[in-house]
Coordinates of C-alpha atoms and ligand atoms in Angstrom, one line a residue:
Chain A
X287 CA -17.7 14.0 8.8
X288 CA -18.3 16.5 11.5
X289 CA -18.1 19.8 10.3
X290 CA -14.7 21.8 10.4
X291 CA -13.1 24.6 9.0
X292 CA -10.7 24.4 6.7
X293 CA -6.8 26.9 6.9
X294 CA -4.2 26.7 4.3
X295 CA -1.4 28.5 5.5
X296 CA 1.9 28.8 3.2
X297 CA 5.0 29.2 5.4
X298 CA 5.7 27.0 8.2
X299 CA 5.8 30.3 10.9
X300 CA 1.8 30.7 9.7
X301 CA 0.9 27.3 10.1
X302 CA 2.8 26.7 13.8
X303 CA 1.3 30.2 15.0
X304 CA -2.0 29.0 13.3
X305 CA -2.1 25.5 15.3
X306 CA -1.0 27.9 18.3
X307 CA -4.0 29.9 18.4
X308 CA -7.2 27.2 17.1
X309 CA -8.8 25.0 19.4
X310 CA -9.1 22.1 18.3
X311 CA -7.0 21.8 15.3
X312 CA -5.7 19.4 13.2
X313 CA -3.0 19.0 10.4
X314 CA -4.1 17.8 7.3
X315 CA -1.1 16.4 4.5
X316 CA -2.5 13.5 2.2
X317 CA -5.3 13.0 3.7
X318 CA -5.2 9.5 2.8
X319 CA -5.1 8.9 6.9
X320 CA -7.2 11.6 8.2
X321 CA -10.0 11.7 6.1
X322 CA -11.0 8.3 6.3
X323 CA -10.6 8.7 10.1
X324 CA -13.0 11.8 9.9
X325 CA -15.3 9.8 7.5
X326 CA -15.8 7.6 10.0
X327 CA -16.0 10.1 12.9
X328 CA -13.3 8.4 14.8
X329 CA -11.7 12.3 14.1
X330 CA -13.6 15.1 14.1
X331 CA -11.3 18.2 14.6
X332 CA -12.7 21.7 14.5
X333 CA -9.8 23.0 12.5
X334 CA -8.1 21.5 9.6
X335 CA -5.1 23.1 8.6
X336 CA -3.5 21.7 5.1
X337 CA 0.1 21.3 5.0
X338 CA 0.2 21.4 1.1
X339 CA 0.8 24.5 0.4
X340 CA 4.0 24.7 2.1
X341 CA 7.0 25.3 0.2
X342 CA 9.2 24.5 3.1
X343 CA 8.1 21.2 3.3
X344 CA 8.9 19.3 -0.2
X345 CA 12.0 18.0 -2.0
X346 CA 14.8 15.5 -1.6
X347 CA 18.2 16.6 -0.9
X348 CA 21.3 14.1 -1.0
X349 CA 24.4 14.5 0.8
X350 CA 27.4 12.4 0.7
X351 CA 25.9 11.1 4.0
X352 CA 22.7 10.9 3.9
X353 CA 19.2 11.6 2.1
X354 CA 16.6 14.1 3.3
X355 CA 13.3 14.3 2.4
X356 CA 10.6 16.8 2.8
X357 CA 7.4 16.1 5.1
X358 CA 5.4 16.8 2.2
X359 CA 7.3 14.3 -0.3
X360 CA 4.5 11.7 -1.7
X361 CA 5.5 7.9 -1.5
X362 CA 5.3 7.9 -5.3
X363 CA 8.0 10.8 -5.6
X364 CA 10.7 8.7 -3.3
X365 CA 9.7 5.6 -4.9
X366 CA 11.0 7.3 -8.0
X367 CA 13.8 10.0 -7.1
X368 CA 17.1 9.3 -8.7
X369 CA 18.8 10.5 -5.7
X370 CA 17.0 7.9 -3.4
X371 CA 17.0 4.9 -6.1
X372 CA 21.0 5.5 -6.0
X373 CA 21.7 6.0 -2.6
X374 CA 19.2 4.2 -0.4
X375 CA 17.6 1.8 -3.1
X376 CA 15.9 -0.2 -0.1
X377 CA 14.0 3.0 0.5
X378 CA 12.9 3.6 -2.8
X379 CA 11.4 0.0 -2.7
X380 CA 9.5 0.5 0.1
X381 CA 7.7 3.5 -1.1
X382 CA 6.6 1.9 -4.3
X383 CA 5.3 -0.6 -2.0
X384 CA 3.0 1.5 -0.2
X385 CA -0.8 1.1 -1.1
X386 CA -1.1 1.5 -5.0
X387 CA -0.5 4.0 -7.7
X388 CA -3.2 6.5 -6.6
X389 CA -2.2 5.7 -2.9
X390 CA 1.3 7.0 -3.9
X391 CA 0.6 10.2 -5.7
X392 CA -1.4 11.5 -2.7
X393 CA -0.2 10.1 0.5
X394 CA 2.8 11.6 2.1
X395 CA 6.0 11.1 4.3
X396 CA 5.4 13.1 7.1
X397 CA 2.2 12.1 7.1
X398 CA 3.1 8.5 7.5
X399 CA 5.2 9.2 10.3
X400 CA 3.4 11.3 12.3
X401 CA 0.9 9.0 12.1
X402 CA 3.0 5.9 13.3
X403 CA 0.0 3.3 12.1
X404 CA 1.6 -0.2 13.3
X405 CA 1.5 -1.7 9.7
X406 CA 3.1 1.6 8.3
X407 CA 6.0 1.0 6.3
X408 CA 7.7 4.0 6.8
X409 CA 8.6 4.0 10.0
X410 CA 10.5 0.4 9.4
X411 CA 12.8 2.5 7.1
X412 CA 13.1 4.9 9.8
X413 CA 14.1 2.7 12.7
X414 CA 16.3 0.6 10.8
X415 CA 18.5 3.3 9.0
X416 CA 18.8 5.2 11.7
X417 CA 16.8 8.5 10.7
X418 CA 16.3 11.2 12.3
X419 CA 12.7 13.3 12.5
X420 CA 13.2 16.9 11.7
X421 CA 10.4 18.9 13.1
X422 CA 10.0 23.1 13.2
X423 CA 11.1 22.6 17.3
X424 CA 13.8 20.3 17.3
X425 CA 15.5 16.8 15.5
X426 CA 14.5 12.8 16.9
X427 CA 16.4 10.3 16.8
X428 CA 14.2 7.5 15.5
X429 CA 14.9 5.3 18.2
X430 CA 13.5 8.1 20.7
X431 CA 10.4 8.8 18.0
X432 CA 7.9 5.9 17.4
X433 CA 6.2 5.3 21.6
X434 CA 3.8 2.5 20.6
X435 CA 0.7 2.8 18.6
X436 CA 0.1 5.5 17.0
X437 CA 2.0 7.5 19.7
X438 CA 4.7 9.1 18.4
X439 CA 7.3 12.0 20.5
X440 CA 5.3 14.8 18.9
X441 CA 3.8 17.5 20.7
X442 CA 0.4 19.1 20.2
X443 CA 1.0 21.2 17.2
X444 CA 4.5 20.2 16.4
X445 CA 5.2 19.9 12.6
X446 CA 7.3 16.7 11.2
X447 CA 9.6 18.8 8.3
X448 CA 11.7 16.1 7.1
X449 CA 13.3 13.3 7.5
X450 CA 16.8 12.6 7.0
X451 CA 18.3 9.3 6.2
X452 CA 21.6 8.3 6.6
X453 CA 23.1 6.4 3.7
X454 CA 23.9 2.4 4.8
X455 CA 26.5 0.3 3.0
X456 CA 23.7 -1.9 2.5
X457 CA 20.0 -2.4 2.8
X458 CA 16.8 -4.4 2.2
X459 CA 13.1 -4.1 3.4
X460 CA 10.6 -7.1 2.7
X461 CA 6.9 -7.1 3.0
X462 CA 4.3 -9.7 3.4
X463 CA 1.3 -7.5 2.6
X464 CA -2.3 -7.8 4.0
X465 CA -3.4 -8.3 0.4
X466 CA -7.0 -6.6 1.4
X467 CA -5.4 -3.4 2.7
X468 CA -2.0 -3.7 1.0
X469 CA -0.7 -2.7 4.9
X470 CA 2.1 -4.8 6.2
X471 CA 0.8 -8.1 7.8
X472 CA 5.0 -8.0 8.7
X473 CA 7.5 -6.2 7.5
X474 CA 11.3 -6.4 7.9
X475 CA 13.5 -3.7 7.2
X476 CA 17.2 -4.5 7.7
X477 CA 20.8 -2.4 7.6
X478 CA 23.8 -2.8 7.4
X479 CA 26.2 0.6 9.0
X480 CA 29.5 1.1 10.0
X481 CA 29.7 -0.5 13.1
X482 CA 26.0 -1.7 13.2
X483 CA 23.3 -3.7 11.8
X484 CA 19.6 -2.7 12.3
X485 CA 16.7 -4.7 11.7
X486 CA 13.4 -3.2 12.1
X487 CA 9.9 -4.5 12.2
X488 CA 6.8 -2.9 11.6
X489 CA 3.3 -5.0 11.2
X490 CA 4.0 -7.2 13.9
X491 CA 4.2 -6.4 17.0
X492 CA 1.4 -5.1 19.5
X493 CA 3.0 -1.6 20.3
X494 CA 4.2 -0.9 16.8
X495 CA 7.8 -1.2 15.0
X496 CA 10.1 -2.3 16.7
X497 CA 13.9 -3.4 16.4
X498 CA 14.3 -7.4 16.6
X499 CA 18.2 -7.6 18.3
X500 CA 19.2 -11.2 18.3
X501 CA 18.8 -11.0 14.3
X502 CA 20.9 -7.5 14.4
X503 CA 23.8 -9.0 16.6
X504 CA 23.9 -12.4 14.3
X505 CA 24.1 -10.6 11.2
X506 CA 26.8 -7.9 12.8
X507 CA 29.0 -11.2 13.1
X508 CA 28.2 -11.9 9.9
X509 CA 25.8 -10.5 7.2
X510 CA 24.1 -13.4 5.2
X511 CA 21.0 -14.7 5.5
X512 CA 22.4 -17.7 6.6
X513 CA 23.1 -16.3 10.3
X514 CA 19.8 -16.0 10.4
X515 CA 18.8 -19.5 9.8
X516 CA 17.2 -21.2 13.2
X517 CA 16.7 -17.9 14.7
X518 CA 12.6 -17.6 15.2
X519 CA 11.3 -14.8 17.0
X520 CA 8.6 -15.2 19.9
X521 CA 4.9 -14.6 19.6
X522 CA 4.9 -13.1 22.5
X523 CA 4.2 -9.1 22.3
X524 CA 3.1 -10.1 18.7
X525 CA -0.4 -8.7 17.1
X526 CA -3.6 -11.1 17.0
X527 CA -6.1 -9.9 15.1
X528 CA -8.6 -11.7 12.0
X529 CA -5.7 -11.3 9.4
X530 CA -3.3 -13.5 11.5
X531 CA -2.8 -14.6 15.0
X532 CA 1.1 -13.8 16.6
X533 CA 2.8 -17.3 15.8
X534 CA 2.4 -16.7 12.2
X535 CA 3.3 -13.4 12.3
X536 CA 6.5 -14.4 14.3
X537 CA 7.1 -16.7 11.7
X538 CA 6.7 -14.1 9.0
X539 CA 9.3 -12.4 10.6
X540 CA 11.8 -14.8 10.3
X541 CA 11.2 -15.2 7.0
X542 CA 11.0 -11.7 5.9
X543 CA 14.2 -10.9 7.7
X544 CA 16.2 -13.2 5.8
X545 CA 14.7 -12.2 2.4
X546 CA 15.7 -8.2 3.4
X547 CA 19.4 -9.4 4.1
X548 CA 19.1 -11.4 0.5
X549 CA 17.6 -8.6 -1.2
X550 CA 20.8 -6.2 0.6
X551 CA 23.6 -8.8 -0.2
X552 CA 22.4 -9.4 -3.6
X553 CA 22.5 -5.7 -4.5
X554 CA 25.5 -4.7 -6.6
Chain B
X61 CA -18.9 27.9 3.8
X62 CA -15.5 28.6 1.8
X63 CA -14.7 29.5 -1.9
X64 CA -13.0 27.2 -4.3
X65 CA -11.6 28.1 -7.5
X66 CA -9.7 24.9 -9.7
X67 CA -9.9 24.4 -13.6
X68 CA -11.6 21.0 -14.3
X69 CA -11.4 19.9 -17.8
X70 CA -9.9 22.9 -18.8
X71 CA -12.7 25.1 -17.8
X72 CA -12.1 27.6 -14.7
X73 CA -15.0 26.7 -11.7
X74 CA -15.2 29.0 -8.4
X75 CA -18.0 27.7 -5.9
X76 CA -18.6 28.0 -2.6
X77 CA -19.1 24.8 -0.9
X78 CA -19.2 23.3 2.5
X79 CA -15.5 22.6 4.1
X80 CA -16.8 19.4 4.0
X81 CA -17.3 18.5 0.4
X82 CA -15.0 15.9 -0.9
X83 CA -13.4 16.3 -4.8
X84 CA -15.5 13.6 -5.6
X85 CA -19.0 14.9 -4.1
X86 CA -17.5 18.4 -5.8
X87 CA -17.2 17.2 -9.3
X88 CA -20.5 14.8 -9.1
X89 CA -23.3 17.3 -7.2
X90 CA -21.5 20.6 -8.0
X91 CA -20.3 20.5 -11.5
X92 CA -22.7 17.7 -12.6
X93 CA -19.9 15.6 -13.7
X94 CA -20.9 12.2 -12.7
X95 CA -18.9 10.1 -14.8
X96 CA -16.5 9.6 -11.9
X97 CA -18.2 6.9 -9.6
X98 CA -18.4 6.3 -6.1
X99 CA -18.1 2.8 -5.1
X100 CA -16.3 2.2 -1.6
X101 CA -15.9 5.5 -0.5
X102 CA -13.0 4.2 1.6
X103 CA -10.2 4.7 -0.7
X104 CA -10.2 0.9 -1.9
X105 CA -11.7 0.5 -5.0
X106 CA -10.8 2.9 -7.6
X107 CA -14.2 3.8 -9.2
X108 CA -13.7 7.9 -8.3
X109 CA -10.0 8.1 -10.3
X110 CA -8.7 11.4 -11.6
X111 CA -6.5 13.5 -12.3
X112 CA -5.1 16.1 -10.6
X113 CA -2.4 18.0 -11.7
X114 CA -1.8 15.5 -14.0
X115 CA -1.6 12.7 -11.3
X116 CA -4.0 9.9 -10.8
X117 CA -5.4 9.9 -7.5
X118 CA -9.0 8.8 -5.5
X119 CA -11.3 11.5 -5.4
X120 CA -13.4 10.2 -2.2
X121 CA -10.1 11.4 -0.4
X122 CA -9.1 14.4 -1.0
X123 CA -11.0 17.9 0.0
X124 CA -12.6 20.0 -3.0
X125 CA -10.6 22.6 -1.1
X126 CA -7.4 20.9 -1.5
X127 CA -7.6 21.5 -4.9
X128 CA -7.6 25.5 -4.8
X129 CA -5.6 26.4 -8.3
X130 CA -5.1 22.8 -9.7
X131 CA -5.9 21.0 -12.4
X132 CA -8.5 18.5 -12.4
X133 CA -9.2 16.1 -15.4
X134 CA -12.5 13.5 -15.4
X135 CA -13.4 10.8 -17.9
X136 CA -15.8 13.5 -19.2
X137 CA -12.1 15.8 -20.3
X138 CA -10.8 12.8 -22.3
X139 CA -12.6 12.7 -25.0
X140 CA -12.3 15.1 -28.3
X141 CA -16.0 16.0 -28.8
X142 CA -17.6 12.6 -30.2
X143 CA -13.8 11.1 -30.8
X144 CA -13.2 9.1 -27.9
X145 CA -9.7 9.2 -26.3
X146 CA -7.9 6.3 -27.6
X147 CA -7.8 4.1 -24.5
X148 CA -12.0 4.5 -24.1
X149 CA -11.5 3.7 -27.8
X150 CA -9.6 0.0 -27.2
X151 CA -12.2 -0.2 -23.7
X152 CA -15.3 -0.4 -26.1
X153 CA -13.1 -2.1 -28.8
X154 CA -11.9 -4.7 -26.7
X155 CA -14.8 -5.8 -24.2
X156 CA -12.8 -4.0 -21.1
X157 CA -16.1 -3.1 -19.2
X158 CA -19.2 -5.2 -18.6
X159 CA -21.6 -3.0 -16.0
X160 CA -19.2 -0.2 -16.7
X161 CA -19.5 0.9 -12.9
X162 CA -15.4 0.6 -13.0
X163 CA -14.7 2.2 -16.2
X164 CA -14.1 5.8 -15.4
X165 CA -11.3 5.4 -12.9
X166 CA -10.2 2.2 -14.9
X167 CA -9.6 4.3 -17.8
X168 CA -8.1 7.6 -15.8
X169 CA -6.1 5.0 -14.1
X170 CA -4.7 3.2 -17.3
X171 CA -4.2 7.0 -18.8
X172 CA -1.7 7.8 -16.0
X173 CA -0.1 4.8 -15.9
X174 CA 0.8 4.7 -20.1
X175 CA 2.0 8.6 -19.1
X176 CA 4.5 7.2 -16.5
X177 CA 5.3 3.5 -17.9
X178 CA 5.5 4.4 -21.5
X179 CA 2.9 2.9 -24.3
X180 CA 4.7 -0.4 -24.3
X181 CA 4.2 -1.6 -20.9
X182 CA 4.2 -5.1 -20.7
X183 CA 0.5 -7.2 -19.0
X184 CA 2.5 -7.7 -15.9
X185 CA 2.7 -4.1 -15.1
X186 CA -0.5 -3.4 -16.2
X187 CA -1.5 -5.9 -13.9
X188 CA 0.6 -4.8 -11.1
X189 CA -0.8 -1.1 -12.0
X190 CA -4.4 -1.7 -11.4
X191 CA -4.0 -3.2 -7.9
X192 CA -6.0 0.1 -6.8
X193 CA -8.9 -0.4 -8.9
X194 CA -11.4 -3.0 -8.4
X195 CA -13.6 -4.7 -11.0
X196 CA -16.6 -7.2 -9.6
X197 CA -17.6 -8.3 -13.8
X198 CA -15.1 -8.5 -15.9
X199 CA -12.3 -11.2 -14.0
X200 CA -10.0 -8.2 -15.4
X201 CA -8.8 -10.2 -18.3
X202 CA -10.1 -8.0 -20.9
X203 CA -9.2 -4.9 -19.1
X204 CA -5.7 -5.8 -18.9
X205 CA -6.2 -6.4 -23.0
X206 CA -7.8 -2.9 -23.4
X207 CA -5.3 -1.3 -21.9
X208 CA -2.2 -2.6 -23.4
X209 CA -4.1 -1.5 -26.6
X210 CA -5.3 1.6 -25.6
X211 CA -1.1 2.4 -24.5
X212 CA 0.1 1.4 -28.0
X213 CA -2.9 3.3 -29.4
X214 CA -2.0 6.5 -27.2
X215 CA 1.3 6.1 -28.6
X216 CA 0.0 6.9 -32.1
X217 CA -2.0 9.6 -31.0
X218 CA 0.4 12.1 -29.7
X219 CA -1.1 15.6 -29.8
X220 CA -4.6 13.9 -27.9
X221 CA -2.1 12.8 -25.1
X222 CA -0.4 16.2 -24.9
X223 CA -3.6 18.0 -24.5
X224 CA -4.7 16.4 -21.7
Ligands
LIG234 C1 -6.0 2.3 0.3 C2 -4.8 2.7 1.1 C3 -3.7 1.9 1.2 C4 -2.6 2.2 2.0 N1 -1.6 1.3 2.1 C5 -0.5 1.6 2.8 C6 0.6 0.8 2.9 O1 0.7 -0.3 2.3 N2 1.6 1.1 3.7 C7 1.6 2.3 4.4 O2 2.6 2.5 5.1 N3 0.6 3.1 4.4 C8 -0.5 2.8 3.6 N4 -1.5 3.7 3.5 C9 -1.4 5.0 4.3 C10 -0.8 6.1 3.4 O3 0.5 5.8 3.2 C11 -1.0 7.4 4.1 O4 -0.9 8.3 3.1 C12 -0.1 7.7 5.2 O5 -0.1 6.8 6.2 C13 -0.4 9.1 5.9 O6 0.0 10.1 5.1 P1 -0.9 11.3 4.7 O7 0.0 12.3 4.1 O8 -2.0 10.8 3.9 O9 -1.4 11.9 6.1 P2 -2.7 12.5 6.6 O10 -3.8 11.5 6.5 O11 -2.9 13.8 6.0 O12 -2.3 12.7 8.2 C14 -2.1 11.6 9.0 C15 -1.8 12.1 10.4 O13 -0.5 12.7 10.5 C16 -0.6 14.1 10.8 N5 0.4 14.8 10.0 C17 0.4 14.8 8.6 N6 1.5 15.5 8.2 C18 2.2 15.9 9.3 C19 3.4 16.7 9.5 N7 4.1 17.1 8.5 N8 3.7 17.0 10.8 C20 2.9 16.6 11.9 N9 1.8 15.9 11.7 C21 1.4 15.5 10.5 C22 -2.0 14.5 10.6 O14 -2.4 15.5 11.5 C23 -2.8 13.2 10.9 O15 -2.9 13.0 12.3 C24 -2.6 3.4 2.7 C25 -3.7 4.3 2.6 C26 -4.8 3.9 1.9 C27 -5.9 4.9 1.8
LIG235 S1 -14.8 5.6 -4.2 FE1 -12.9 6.3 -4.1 S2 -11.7 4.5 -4.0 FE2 -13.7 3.7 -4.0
LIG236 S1 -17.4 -3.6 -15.3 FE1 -18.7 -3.9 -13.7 S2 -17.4 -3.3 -12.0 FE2 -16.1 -3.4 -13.6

């Protein structure tokens, strides 16, 4: 690692006017990201300021609408709030899906996000349910938040603070898992809203998760994983890479899609 | 340089170390504690477990700084003098380790996962569990056995779990 030094503000105000006046300065959540960037030297920021200390940043509400969690949140405290379990149970799944145990104590929602890694799972869940990315400026609508890979809308120095989630009727997320890195090789996260379907891919395609819209209007006409039977998706725009080349992955995504609208219907 | 002040096995540390310095690299060069192992260094393989405010998680990526005020138990905090803790106990009892390179985060691992799973978690869990720790002897067989075990074990030995 290149040599840094290390802030640990505790209100939001210190850390924005902190990342206002550093050069060169970077947030630091889980880590789980960062650090093995800086390890690496692909990062080498000459301020790291830890988010963890943050009140401001952690819990889980629940409203009769929707579900909003804290930047800070781990993936292991989604994966098992009650309020999440009950309401979103699709999301829950998909945080106890991330990485593994140790993985999930450490690594964090906002950091996930912010990072926008094209085999993240997180922002799946976002896209496809509609979130919206609370920050210490201003709210995102996912839709306007993920820009390709590992872009997101943030500005320099603007802090993710939560994310909320509106509650669907129903919802599903599959993932076929890179069984080295435990990052989505494809995976499928589908909705079902008033008014709307939403079926959103991450792991697959060249500039990050995307939504796949012939599947959404199918399933809006009718939501059973039989609408989606025939319906392939095209390699094209797809990911190549050693782990596996875009026709497979297209074909992943068929396949995952349909086991997320199974895994929705079949919940009770 | 920077200070750090955490209590690591129940003993209060302060040190002032490079901003650098990983927990892992803290615990190993700083405290002398080198039961925790380093074996990827990339967050794969599970060899630098601990706890951390009661919380298993890899020590090879988290700052020693990030830990200002928390907890931090290693393999070394388990035992009660020469009693081992009960799951080290069904390890040596039930051939869980070969080279042993593994053990320490095996065993933290298995710990944390008989605190949030309860002591009768069935070898499918366990199994599912330990997808962050890799083994290259054992075939994890035995592993799995010690630490089904070691849970029912834990079970009987409440007052060592609520120590820790
Ligand atoms: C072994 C391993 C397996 C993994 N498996 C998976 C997996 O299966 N699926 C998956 O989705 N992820 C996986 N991850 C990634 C993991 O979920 C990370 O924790 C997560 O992507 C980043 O969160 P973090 O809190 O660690 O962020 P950090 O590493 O701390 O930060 C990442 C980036 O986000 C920025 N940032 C952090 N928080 C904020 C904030 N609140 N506002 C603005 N910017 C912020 C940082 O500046 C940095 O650029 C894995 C990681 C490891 C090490
Ligand atoms: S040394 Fe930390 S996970 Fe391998
Ligand atoms: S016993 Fe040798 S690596 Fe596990």
């Amino acid at each position: 690692m290149y040599a840094f030094a290390f802030h640990r503000p505790t209100s939001l105000r210190q850390a924005a006017s902190l990342v206002g006046k550093l050069e060169d300065a970077k947030f630091i959540a889980g880590g789980h990201t960062l650090l093995p960037t800086m390890k690496q030297r692909l990062a080498g920021p000459a301020n790291l300021i830890d988010l963890n200390a943050i009140p401001e940043l952690a819990g889980i509400e629940r409203s009769a609408r929707a579900v909003t969690i804290g930047a800070l949140t781990r993936h292991a405290e989604v994966a098992e709030s009650k309020d999440v379990r009950e309401a979103i149970p699709a999301l829950a799944e998909l945080a106890q899906m991330i990485g593994d145990p140790a993985v999930r104590h450490r690594g964090t929602l906002g950091g996930s996000v912010a990072n926008n890694d094209p085999a993240a799972d997180y922002p799946a869940a976002c896209l496809g349910l509609a979130a919206t990315i609370v920050t210490n400026k201003r709210k995102i609508a996912a839709d306007d938040f993920f820009k390709g890979l590992f872009e997101t809308a943030l500005e320099e120095g603007e802090i993710v603070t939560r994310v909320s989630f509106p509650i669907p009727q129903r919802a599903g997320y599959m993932k076929f898992r890179n069984p080295a890195s435990r990052y989505a090789l494809v995976g499928v996260f589908v909705a079902k809203r008033a008014g709307e379907v939403r079926v959103a891919v991450t792991g697959a395609g060249a500039n990050g998760v995307f939504r796949w819209k012939e599947a959404e209007e199918r399933l809006k006409a009718r939501f059973a994983a039989k609408s989606l039977v025939g319906l392939s998706h095209s390699p094209e725009g797809l990911n190549s890479d050693i782990h596996a080349d875009a026709q497979y992955r297209a074909h992943l995504i068929g396949v995952m899609a349909r086991r997320a609208v199974e895994a929705a219907s079949n919940r009770e | 340089m920077a200070a750090v002040s955490m209590t690591v096995n129940g003993r209060s540390v302060t040190a002032d170390i490079d901003p650098r310095t990983l927990l892992v690299q803290f615990l190993r060069e700083d405290l002398r504690l080198t039961g925790t192992h380093v074996g990827c260094d990339t967050s794969q393989c599970g060899a630098c477990v601990v706890h951390l405010d009661g919380k298993a998680v890899k020590a090879c990526t988290i700052l020693a700084l990030q830990c200002e005020g928390a907890h931090v138990t290693t393999i070394e905090g388990l035992a009660n003098g020469t009693e081992l803790h009960p799951m080290q106990a069904a390890f040596r009892e039930h051939h869980g380790l070969q080279c042993g390179f593994c053990t320490p985060g095996m065993i933290m691992t298995a710990v944390d996962l008989v605190n949030r799973k309860g002591s009768d978690v069935d070898e499918h869990t366990i199994r599912h569990e330990l997808e962050g720790n890799l083994c290259r002897c054992t075939g994890y067989h035995n592993i799995v056995k010690a630490i089904a075990a070691g849970a029912r074990a834990m079970a009987q030995a409440p007052l060592r779990q609520a120590a820790e």
